[in-house]
Amino acid sequence: MSILPRLISSVRPSLSGPIRGTAALRSYHIQSKPSAEKGRTEPQYKYKFLEGNPTVGIVGCPFSGGQGRTGVDLAPNKLISAGLVDQLSSLGWEVHYNSQEKFIDIPYNPIPASSPSAPENGTEINERSGKKVQRLPDEDIGKMKKPRLVSAVNREVSKEVEEIAKKGWLPLTLGGDHSLAMGTVSGTKAKYPDACLIWVDAHADINTPDTTDSGNLHGCPVSFLLGLEGTDVAPFNEWLKPCLEPEEIVYIGLRDVDGPEKEILKKHGIKAFSMHHVDKYGIGKVVEMALDHVNPDRSKPIHLSYDVDALDPMVAPSTGTPVRGGLTFREGHYITEALAETGCLVSVDIMEVNPSLLDPSSVEKTVAAGCSLARASLGETLL
């Protein structure tokens, strides 16, 4: 594991532009096993749906195409270089993390043709794989921005999450923007069709291609997973089928919900706990009510999709769409601790950390929060 910082500092693949330079030739697989010297030899809780030795497969997807700000694509490597692999193995987990090769050879380039870094003839060589990659235009479809890129990346993420889950491991996906949940949740559902979804976020991310104002698809993943009106569109319908029922999802932490999203939530009877409910009942009661709604007897697998902007900007400032009045550090972590206690977690997303925003202290604080949320989901306790 001593080579980890060197690997991470020299390999920084990103889906915001082409990979260049000799450093990009490197690919790697990181594996870390638990030991008494590191800490625990098995997790604090039994994760009852997993198989074999408790194992985490980390999916790091350096993707910013679902929204307009670059930098969120840097988060996976930033979280890994902060020591996340060793942190998780010290909790009793075997950890695997592969290089991000499969997310790089995507035939769409979000960089405009006018950019100096855009390929001259539309074709470039990915120096890591030696493959020729045809960079195709990705024009808007209706209001949707970068639809082909978002679809292609999510299709690969879905395959990766499904593959890890079918090994009996727990996929931990490090985004990247929250459009990636199309891939993570569909991948989880391929292994666990009855899985429920707990979505922790300041935003509902349930706009449809028709209701979105911005066209940024990080605000639409839930509508695609539910198969709402307007989501049966190419290229998404070529691989993504509705896999989630309204009664299978519950929100925690909402406080910035668009008007059309409010109508969608009410129309489909989707359970949502806003910050008003957290203030009124306390986070402990909110989590209990959320679980009672989607998993009343705690017998179903749980997919946790956690956007760090659910936390108050004082706790996690380096994120693309911060909204004041969010979860405190302890409220945010209580959610993950309580879900870990159920033993039902089968898949976890940590999304929307953006290391390019604000000052180094803010970045360090946000990255630390992302790592600690992952650790708490995998059984870290205060005592």
Tab-separated table of C-alpha atoms in Angstrom:
chain	number	residue	atom	x	y	z
A	1	MET	CA	0.000	0.000	0.000
A	2	SER	CA	3.006	2.293	0.233
A	3	ILE	CA	2.786	2.880	-3.533
A	4	LEU	CA	-0.733	4.310	-3.311
A	5	PRO	CA	0.165	8.021	-3.086
A	6	ARG	CA	2.609	7.681	-5.986
A	7	LEU	CA	0.008	5.941	-8.150
A	8	ILE	CA	-2.717	8.393	-7.367
A	9	SER	CA	-0.550	11.442	-7.943
A	10	SER	CA	0.580	10.151	-11.333
A	11	VAL	CA	-2.745	8.882	-12.674
A	12	ARG	CA	-5.550	11.424	-12.852
A	13	PRO	CA	-7.990	10.257	-15.523
A	14	SER	CA	-10.975	12.496	-16.095
A	15	LEU	CA	-14.005	12.455	-18.319
A	16	SER	CA	-13.842	16.202	-18.775
A	17	GLY	CA	-11.233	15.821	-21.515
A	18	PRO	CA	-8.816	13.474	-23.272
A	19	ILE	CA	-6.062	11.584	-21.445
A	20	ARG	CA	-2.584	12.618	-22.465
A	21	GLY	CA	1.023	12.188	-21.324
A	22	THR	CA	3.240	9.292	-20.320
A	23	ALA	CA	1.815	9.218	-16.811
A	24	ALA	CA	-1.476	8.113	-18.325
A	25	LEU	CA	0.154	4.846	-19.393
A	26	ARG	CA	-0.180	3.479	-15.893
A	27	SER	CA	-3.055	1.272	-14.842
A	28	TYR	CA	-3.334	-0.313	-11.476
A	29	HIS	CA	-5.246	-2.542	-9.117
A	30	ILE	CA	-5.122	-1.765	-5.415
A	31	GLN	CA	-6.022	-4.441	-2.908
A	32	SER	CA	-5.916	-4.193	0.862
A	33	LYS	CA	-6.815	-6.907	3.339
A	34	PRO	CA	-7.790	-6.453	6.970
A	35	SER	CA	-5.406	-7.434	9.734
A	36	ALA	CA	-5.096	-7.145	13.491
A	37	GLU	CA	-2.181	-4.757	12.972
A	38	LYS	CA	-4.405	-2.336	11.018
A	39	GLY	CA	-7.463	-2.614	13.258
A	40	ARG	CA	-10.435	-4.949	13.016
A	41	THR	CA	-10.244	-8.292	11.238
A	42	GLU	CA	-13.965	-8.232	10.418
A	43	PRO	CA	-16.565	-5.467	10.225
A	44	GLN	CA	-18.439	-4.227	13.273
A	45	TYR	CA	-21.734	-5.470	11.819
A	46	LYS	CA	-22.753	-8.435	9.725
A	47	TYR	CA	-23.846	-7.254	6.275
A	48	LYS	CA	-26.317	-10.053	5.783
A	49	PHE	CA	-26.769	-9.931	2.013
A	50	LEU	CA	-23.073	-10.101	1.151
A	51	GLU	CA	-21.257	-13.361	0.467
A	52	GLY	CA	-17.876	-14.700	1.553
A	53	ASN	CA	-15.324	-12.529	3.308
A	54	PRO	CA	-16.695	-8.985	3.662
A	55	THR	CA	-15.329	-7.185	0.607
A	56	VAL	CA	-15.730	-3.710	-0.852
A	57	GLY	CA	-15.253	-3.068	-4.551
A	58	ILE	CA	-14.605	0.637	-5.073
A	59	VAL	CA	-15.891	2.132	-8.322
A	60	GLY	CA	-14.167	5.452	-8.903
A	61	CYS	CA	-15.811	7.333	-11.742
A	62	PRO	CA	-14.159	10.661	-12.652
A	63	PHE	CA	-17.221	12.173	-14.248
A	64	SER	CA	-18.547	15.720	-14.423
A	65	GLY	CA	-20.715	15.494	-17.548
A	66	GLY	CA	-24.065	15.545	-15.751
A	67	GLN	CA	-23.646	19.186	-14.786
A	68	GLY	CA	-21.744	22.298	-15.772
A	69	ARG	CA	-18.909	22.528	-13.242
A	70	THR	CA	-15.646	20.728	-13.793
A	71	GLY	CA	-13.671	19.461	-10.822
A	72	VAL	CA	-16.117	16.924	-9.438
A	73	ASP	CA	-14.351	14.439	-11.723
A	74	LEU	CA	-11.258	14.820	-9.520
A	75	ALA	CA	-13.041	13.508	-6.421
A	76	PRO	CA	-12.468	9.727	-6.725
A	77	ASN	CA	-8.693	10.045	-6.786
A	78	LYS	CA	-8.783	12.710	-4.092
A	79	LEU	CA	-10.774	10.425	-1.789
A	80	ILE	CA	-8.465	7.497	-2.496
A	81	SER	CA	-5.321	9.568	-1.970
A	82	ALA	CA	-6.772	10.684	1.378
A	83	GLY	CA	-6.287	7.091	2.537
A	84	LEU	CA	-9.769	5.658	2.054
A	85	VAL	CA	-8.564	2.183	1.034
A	86	ASP	CA	-6.559	1.654	4.213
A	87	GLN	CA	-9.268	3.283	6.300
A	88	LEU	CA	-11.816	0.733	5.089
A	89	SER	CA	-9.497	-2.249	5.483
A	90	SER	CA	-8.813	-1.151	9.069
A	91	LEU	CA	-12.575	-1.597	9.664
A	92	GLY	CA	-12.322	-5.291	8.737
A	93	TRP	CA	-13.034	-5.134	5.006
A	94	GLU	CA	-11.060	-6.495	2.109
A	95	VAL	CA	-10.888	-3.643	-0.387
A	96	HIS	CA	-10.378	-3.677	-4.160
A	97	TYR	CA	-9.929	-0.624	-6.352
A	98	ASN	CA	-9.206	-0.745	-10.075
A	99	SER	CA	-7.978	1.970	-12.391
A	100	GLN	CA	-10.705	3.858	-14.203
A	101	GLU	CA	-9.881	2.603	-17.698
A	102	LYS	CA	-13.363	1.542	-18.733
A	103	PHE	CA	-14.792	4.988	-18.035
A	104	ILE	CA	-12.217	6.732	-20.214
A	105	ASP	CA	-12.779	5.115	-23.620
A	106	ILE	CA	-16.138	6.786	-24.155
A	107	PRO	CA	-16.824	7.969	-27.712
A	108	TYR	CA	-18.059	11.448	-26.761
A	109	ASN	CA	-16.063	14.466	-25.785
A	110	PRO	CA	-17.735	17.156	-23.685
A	111	ILE	CA	-15.010	19.654	-24.640
A	112	PRO	CA	-16.147	21.968	-27.451
A	113	ALA	CA	-14.403	21.602	-30.799
A	114	SER	CA	-13.092	25.148	-30.340
A	115	SER	CA	-11.110	24.126	-27.259
A	116	PRO	CA	-7.316	23.842	-27.718
A	117	SER	CA	-7.439	20.425	-26.043
A	118	ALA	CA	-10.012	18.988	-28.422
A	119	PRO	CA	-8.619	16.421	-30.898
A	120	GLU	CA	-7.919	17.913	-34.312
A	121	ASN	CA	-9.467	15.197	-36.457
A	122	GLY	CA	-11.967	13.738	-34.024
A	123	THR	CA	-9.801	10.691	-33.292
A	124	GLU	CA	-7.205	10.300	-30.572
A	125	ILE	CA	-5.201	7.550	-28.961
A	126	ASN	CA	-5.903	6.738	-25.343
A	127	GLU	CA	-2.321	6.310	-24.226
A	128	ARG	CA	-3.314	4.118	-21.300
A	129	SER	CA	-5.017	1.485	-23.415
A	130	GLY	CA	-3.523	2.093	-26.848
A	131	LYS	CA	-7.039	2.188	-28.264
A	132	LYS	CA	-8.256	4.622	-30.867
A	133	VAL	CA	-11.156	6.620	-29.528
A	134	GLN	CA	-13.518	8.412	-31.875
A	135	ARG	CA	-14.696	11.614	-30.230
A	136	LEU	CA	-18.198	12.255	-31.486
A	137	PRO	CA	-20.327	15.372	-31.101
A	138	ASP	CA	-22.804	15.313	-28.234
A	139	GLU	CA	-25.461	17.806	-29.152
A	140	ASP	CA	-28.426	18.511	-26.893
A	141	ILE	CA	-31.456	16.269	-27.205
A	142	GLY	CA	-34.393	18.454	-26.304
A	143	LYS	CA	-33.287	20.137	-23.083
A	144	MET	CA	-30.827	17.382	-22.132
A	145	LYS	CA	-27.166	18.358	-22.118
A	146	LYS	CA	-24.456	15.807	-22.982
A	147	PRO	CA	-27.038	12.997	-23.148
A	148	ARG	CA	-24.852	10.525	-25.069
A	149	LEU	CA	-21.918	10.976	-22.737
A	150	VAL	CA	-24.061	10.660	-19.605
A	151	SER	CA	-25.767	7.569	-20.991
A	152	ALA	CA	-22.549	5.877	-22.110
A	153	VAL	CA	-20.758	6.437	-18.808
A	154	ASN	CA	-23.744	5.314	-16.748
A	155	ARG	CA	-24.046	2.172	-18.839
A	156	GLU	CA	-20.464	1.271	-17.924
A	157	VAL	CA	-21.012	2.162	-14.269
A	158	SER	CA	-24.098	-0.049	-14.181
A	159	LYS	CA	-22.114	-2.996	-15.547
A	160	GLU	CA	-19.319	-2.432	-13.045
A	161	VAL	CA	-21.640	-2.152	-10.032
A	162	GLU	CA	-23.593	-5.221	-11.142
A	163	GLU	CA	-20.386	-7.215	-11.583
A	164	ILE	CA	-19.141	-6.295	-8.109
A	165	ALA	CA	-22.521	-6.974	-6.488
A	166	LYS	CA	-22.800	-10.387	-8.156
A	167	LYS	CA	-19.485	-11.365	-6.572
A	168	GLY	CA	-21.193	-10.932	-3.228
A	169	TRP	CA	-19.201	-7.754	-2.560
A	170	LEU	CA	-20.424	-4.280	-1.653
A	171	PRO	CA	-19.937	-1.691	-4.435
A	172	LEU	CA	-18.803	1.697	-3.116
A	173	THR	CA	-19.080	4.242	-5.913
A	174	LEU	CA	-17.119	7.467	-5.643
A	175	GLY	CA	-18.421	10.184	-7.955
A	176	GLY	CA	-18.452	12.166	-9.884
A	177	ASP	CA	-21.762	13.953	-10.188
A	178	HIS	CA	-25.065	12.448	-9.123
A	179	SER	CA	-26.202	11.573	-12.637
A	180	LEU	CA	-24.102	8.451	-12.011
A	181	ALA	CA	-26.897	7.082	-9.840
A	182	MET	CA	-28.628	5.911	-13.030
A	183	GLY	CA	-25.770	3.449	-13.294
A	184	THR	CA	-25.227	2.615	-9.639
A	185	VAL	CA	-28.854	1.957	-8.741
A	186	SER	CA	-29.621	-0.008	-11.914
A	187	GLY	CA	-26.490	-2.082	-11.293
A	188	THR	CA	-27.571	-2.806	-7.737
A	189	LYS	CA	-31.096	-3.684	-8.863
A	190	ALA	CA	-29.711	-6.219	-11.354
A	191	LYS	CA	-28.396	-8.221	-8.389
A	192	TYR	CA	-31.017	-7.253	-5.798
A	193	PRO	CA	-34.363	-6.587	-7.551
A	194	ASP	CA	-36.096	-5.929	-4.231
A	195	ALA	CA	-33.528	-3.399	-3.010
A	196	CYS	CA	-34.840	-0.126	-1.645
A	197	LEU	CA	-33.157	3.229	-2.160
A	198	ILE	CA	-32.323	5.817	0.496
A	199	TRP	CA	-31.431	9.093	-1.193
A	200	VAL	CA	-29.674	11.655	1.013
A	201	ASP	CA	-29.483	14.996	-0.743
A	202	ALA	CA	-30.413	18.658	-0.634
A	203	HIS	CA	-32.102	18.099	-4.007
A	204	ALA	CA	-34.665	15.584	-5.223
A	205	ASP	CA	-32.925	14.955	-8.585
A	206	ILE	CA	-36.265	13.823	-9.992
A	207	ASN	CA	-36.754	16.287	-12.826
A	208	THR	CA	-37.567	14.694	-16.151
A	209	PRO	CA	-36.122	15.667	-19.523
A	210	ASP	CA	-39.321	17.695	-19.962
A	211	THR	CA	-39.366	19.494	-16.590
A	212	THR	CA	-35.681	20.308	-16.171
A	213	ASP	CA	-34.815	23.979	-16.562
A	214	SER	CA	-31.056	23.591	-16.810
A	215	GLY	CA	-30.891	20.416	-18.870
A	216	ASN	CA	-28.187	19.117	-16.515
A	217	LEU	CA	-28.812	15.427	-16.038
A	218	HIS	CA	-27.457	15.253	-12.490
A	219	GLY	CA	-30.884	16.651	-11.609
A	220	CYS	CA	-32.762	13.828	-13.348
A	221	PRO	CA	-31.456	10.349	-12.366
A	222	VAL	CA	-34.384	9.357	-10.149
A	223	SER	CA	-36.929	10.055	-12.883
A	224	PHE	CA	-35.064	7.706	-15.239
A	225	LEU	CA	-34.852	4.974	-12.601
A	226	LEU	CA	-38.611	5.266	-12.016
A	227	GLY	CA	-39.397	5.408	-15.720
A	228	LEU	CA	-41.418	8.607	-15.435
A	229	GLU	CA	-43.070	10.255	-18.412
A	230	GLY	CA	-40.482	11.703	-20.759
A	231	THR	CA	-37.629	9.358	-19.795
A	232	ASP	CA	-38.237	6.719	-22.449
A	233	VAL	CA	-35.811	8.450	-24.777
A	234	ALA	CA	-32.690	7.506	-26.672
A	235	PRO	CA	-29.949	6.821	-25.891
A	236	PHE	CA	-30.990	5.927	-22.324
A	237	ASN	CA	-33.794	3.563	-23.338
A	238	GLU	CA	-31.270	1.454	-25.234
A	239	TRP	CA	-30.021	0.027	-21.924
A	240	LEU	CA	-31.783	1.592	-18.917
A	241	LYS	CA	-35.159	0.124	-18.056
A	242	PRO	CA	-37.346	1.337	-15.178
A	243	CYS	CA	-36.118	-0.548	-12.120
A	244	LEU	CA	-37.481	1.422	-9.173
A	245	GLU	CA	-41.000	1.768	-7.785
A	246	PRO	CA	-42.149	4.948	-6.019
A	247	GLU	CA	-42.622	3.073	-2.747
A	248	GLU	CA	-39.028	1.806	-2.873
A	249	ILE	CA	-37.352	5.205	-2.479
A	250	VAL	CA	-37.201	7.613	0.440
A	251	TYR	CA	-35.454	10.977	0.633
A	252	ILE	CA	-33.676	12.555	3.599
A	253	GLY	CA	-32.365	16.110	3.798
A	254	LEU	CA	-34.293	17.866	1.011
A	255	ARG	CA	-34.371	21.666	1.057
A	256	ASP	CA	-34.024	22.853	-2.554
A	257	VAL	CA	-36.757	21.209	-4.616
A	258	ASP	CA	-38.023	22.588	-7.925
A	259	GLY	CA	-41.729	23.227	-8.390
A	260	PRO	CA	-42.216	20.442	-10.954
A	261	GLU	CA	-40.312	18.059	-8.661
A	262	LYS	CA	-42.690	18.808	-5.796
A	263	GLU	CA	-45.581	17.932	-8.087
A	264	ILE	CA	-43.886	14.674	-9.123
A	265	LEU	CA	-43.265	13.675	-5.494
A	266	LYS	CA	-46.897	14.298	-4.598
A	267	LYS	CA	-48.324	12.688	-7.731
A	268	HIS	CA	-46.427	9.448	-7.164
A	269	GLY	CA	-46.695	9.398	-3.375
A	270	ILE	CA	-42.939	9.365	-2.900
A	271	LYS	CA	-41.860	9.637	0.724
A	272	ALA	CA	-39.567	12.562	1.412
A	273	PHE	CA	-38.163	13.980	4.627
A	274	SER	CA	-37.014	17.562	4.256
A	275	MET	CA	-34.877	19.514	6.686
A	276	HIS	CA	-38.176	20.664	8.209
A	277	HIS	CA	-38.790	17.079	9.297
A	278	VAL	CA	-35.253	16.762	10.637
A	279	ASP	CA	-35.817	19.927	12.694
A	280	LYS	CA	-39.228	18.747	13.879
A	281	TYR	CA	-38.531	15.123	14.754
A	282	GLY	CA	-34.755	14.852	15.049
A	283	ILE	CA	-32.547	12.784	12.784
A	284	GLY	CA	-32.982	9.576	14.772
A	285	LYS	CA	-36.750	9.563	14.308
A	286	VAL	CA	-36.469	10.598	10.658
A	287	VAL	CA	-34.169	7.680	9.845
A	288	GLU	CA	-36.472	5.297	11.705
A	289	MET	CA	-39.504	6.565	9.766
A	290	ALA	CA	-37.602	6.391	6.498
A	291	LEU	CA	-36.620	2.778	7.115
A	292	ASP	CA	-40.137	1.893	8.252
A	293	HIS	CA	-41.456	3.182	4.945
A	294	VAL	CA	-39.144	1.365	2.521
A	295	ASN	CA	-37.948	-1.544	4.661
A	296	PRO	CA	-40.355	-2.038	7.571
A	297	ASP	CA	-39.053	-5.406	8.758
A	298	ARG	CA	-35.450	-4.684	7.726
A	299	SER	CA	-35.493	-7.654	5.366
A	300	LYS	CA	-34.663	-5.895	2.092
A	301	PRO	CA	-31.273	-4.851	0.704
A	302	ILE	CA	-30.552	-1.119	0.906
A	303	HIS	CA	-28.779	1.057	-1.632
A	304	LEU	CA	-27.602	4.333	-0.090
A	305	SER	CA	-26.995	7.208	-2.503
A	306	TYR	CA	-25.417	10.104	-0.623
A	307	ASP	CA	-24.818	13.536	-2.143
A	308	VAL	CA	-22.484	15.494	0.133
A	309	ASP	CA	-24.511	18.643	-0.488
A	310	ALA	CA	-27.036	17.130	1.918
A	311	LEU	CA	-24.586	18.331	4.551
A	312	ASP	CA	-24.589	21.994	5.468
A	313	PRO	CA	-21.985	24.019	3.537
A	314	MET	CA	-20.231	24.654	6.857
A	315	VAL	CA	-19.532	20.898	6.933
A	316	ALA	CA	-18.970	20.160	3.227
A	317	PRO	CA	-18.316	23.434	1.391
A	318	SER	CA	-16.553	22.112	-1.726
A	319	THR	CA	-19.544	20.855	-3.651
A	320	GLY	CA	-21.178	22.168	-6.809
A	321	THR	CA	-24.657	23.085	-5.550
A	322	PRO	CA	-24.397	23.934	-1.830
A	323	VAL	CA	-27.576	24.943	-0.001
A	324	ARG	CA	-27.522	26.465	3.473
A	325	GLY	CA	-29.540	24.921	6.286
A	326	GLY	CA	-28.353	21.363	5.745
A	327	LEU	CA	-27.473	18.395	7.913
A	328	THR	CA	-24.898	18.896	10.635
A	329	PHE	CA	-21.830	16.676	10.683
A	330	ARG	CA	-23.393	14.389	13.266
A	331	GLU	CA	-26.837	14.296	11.619
A	332	GLY	CA	-25.245	13.364	8.312
A	333	HIS	CA	-23.166	10.637	9.878
A	334	TYR	CA	-25.987	9.287	12.024
A	335	ILE	CA	-27.818	8.313	8.839
A	336	THR	CA	-24.921	6.158	7.652
A	337	GLU	CA	-24.326	4.692	11.111
A	338	ALA	CA	-27.983	3.721	11.499
A	339	LEU	CA	-28.084	2.093	8.071
A	340	ALA	CA	-24.905	0.162	8.834
A	341	GLU	CA	-26.535	-1.141	12.026
A	342	THR	CA	-29.358	-2.713	10.021
A	343	GLY	CA	-26.913	-4.999	8.206
A	344	CYS	CA	-28.939	-4.386	5.045
A	345	LEU	CA	-26.571	-2.168	3.061
A	346	VAL	CA	-25.493	-3.682	-0.250
A	347	SER	CA	-24.332	-0.612	-2.187
A	348	VAL	CA	-23.188	2.914	-1.330
A	349	ASP	CA	-22.616	6.063	-3.418
A	350	ILE	CA	-20.637	9.103	-2.252
A	351	MET	CA	-21.303	11.859	-4.782
A	352	GLU	CA	-20.598	15.496	-5.662
A	353	VAL	CA	-17.372	16.161	-3.747
A	354	ASN	CA	-15.636	18.836	-5.847
A	355	PRO	CA	-11.964	19.334	-4.928
A	356	SER	CA	-11.598	22.252	-7.357
A	357	LEU	CA	-13.928	24.573	-5.452
A	358	LEU	CA	-12.955	27.088	-2.766
A	359	ASP	CA	-9.775	27.099	-0.690
A	360	PRO	CA	-7.571	24.125	0.343
A	361	SER	CA	-9.081	24.065	3.831
A	362	SER	CA	-12.615	23.743	2.412
A	363	VAL	CA	-11.488	20.987	0.052
A	364	GLU	CA	-9.799	19.099	2.888
A	365	LYS	CA	-12.929	19.410	5.039
A	366	THR	CA	-15.201	18.114	2.257
A	367	VAL	CA	-12.920	15.233	1.286
A	368	ALA	CA	-12.636	14.256	4.951
A	369	ALA	CA	-16.436	14.269	5.209
A	370	GLY	CA	-16.733	12.049	2.134
A	371	CYS	CA	-14.259	9.552	3.580
A	372	SER	CA	-15.906	9.522	6.988
A	373	LEU	CA	-19.365	8.965	5.485
A	374	ALA	CA	-17.986	5.953	3.628
A	375	ARG	CA	-16.363	4.625	6.792
A	376	ALA	CA	-19.529	5.076	8.854
A	377	SER	CA	-21.542	3.246	6.176
A	378	LEU	CA	-19.130	0.346	6.511
A	379	GLY	CA	-19.333	0.089	10.265
A	380	GLU	CA	-17.139	2.724	11.875
A	381	THR	CA	-18.563	3.628	15.272
A	382	LEU	CA	-17.775	6.278	17.874
A	383	LEU	CA	-17.133	3.684	20.582
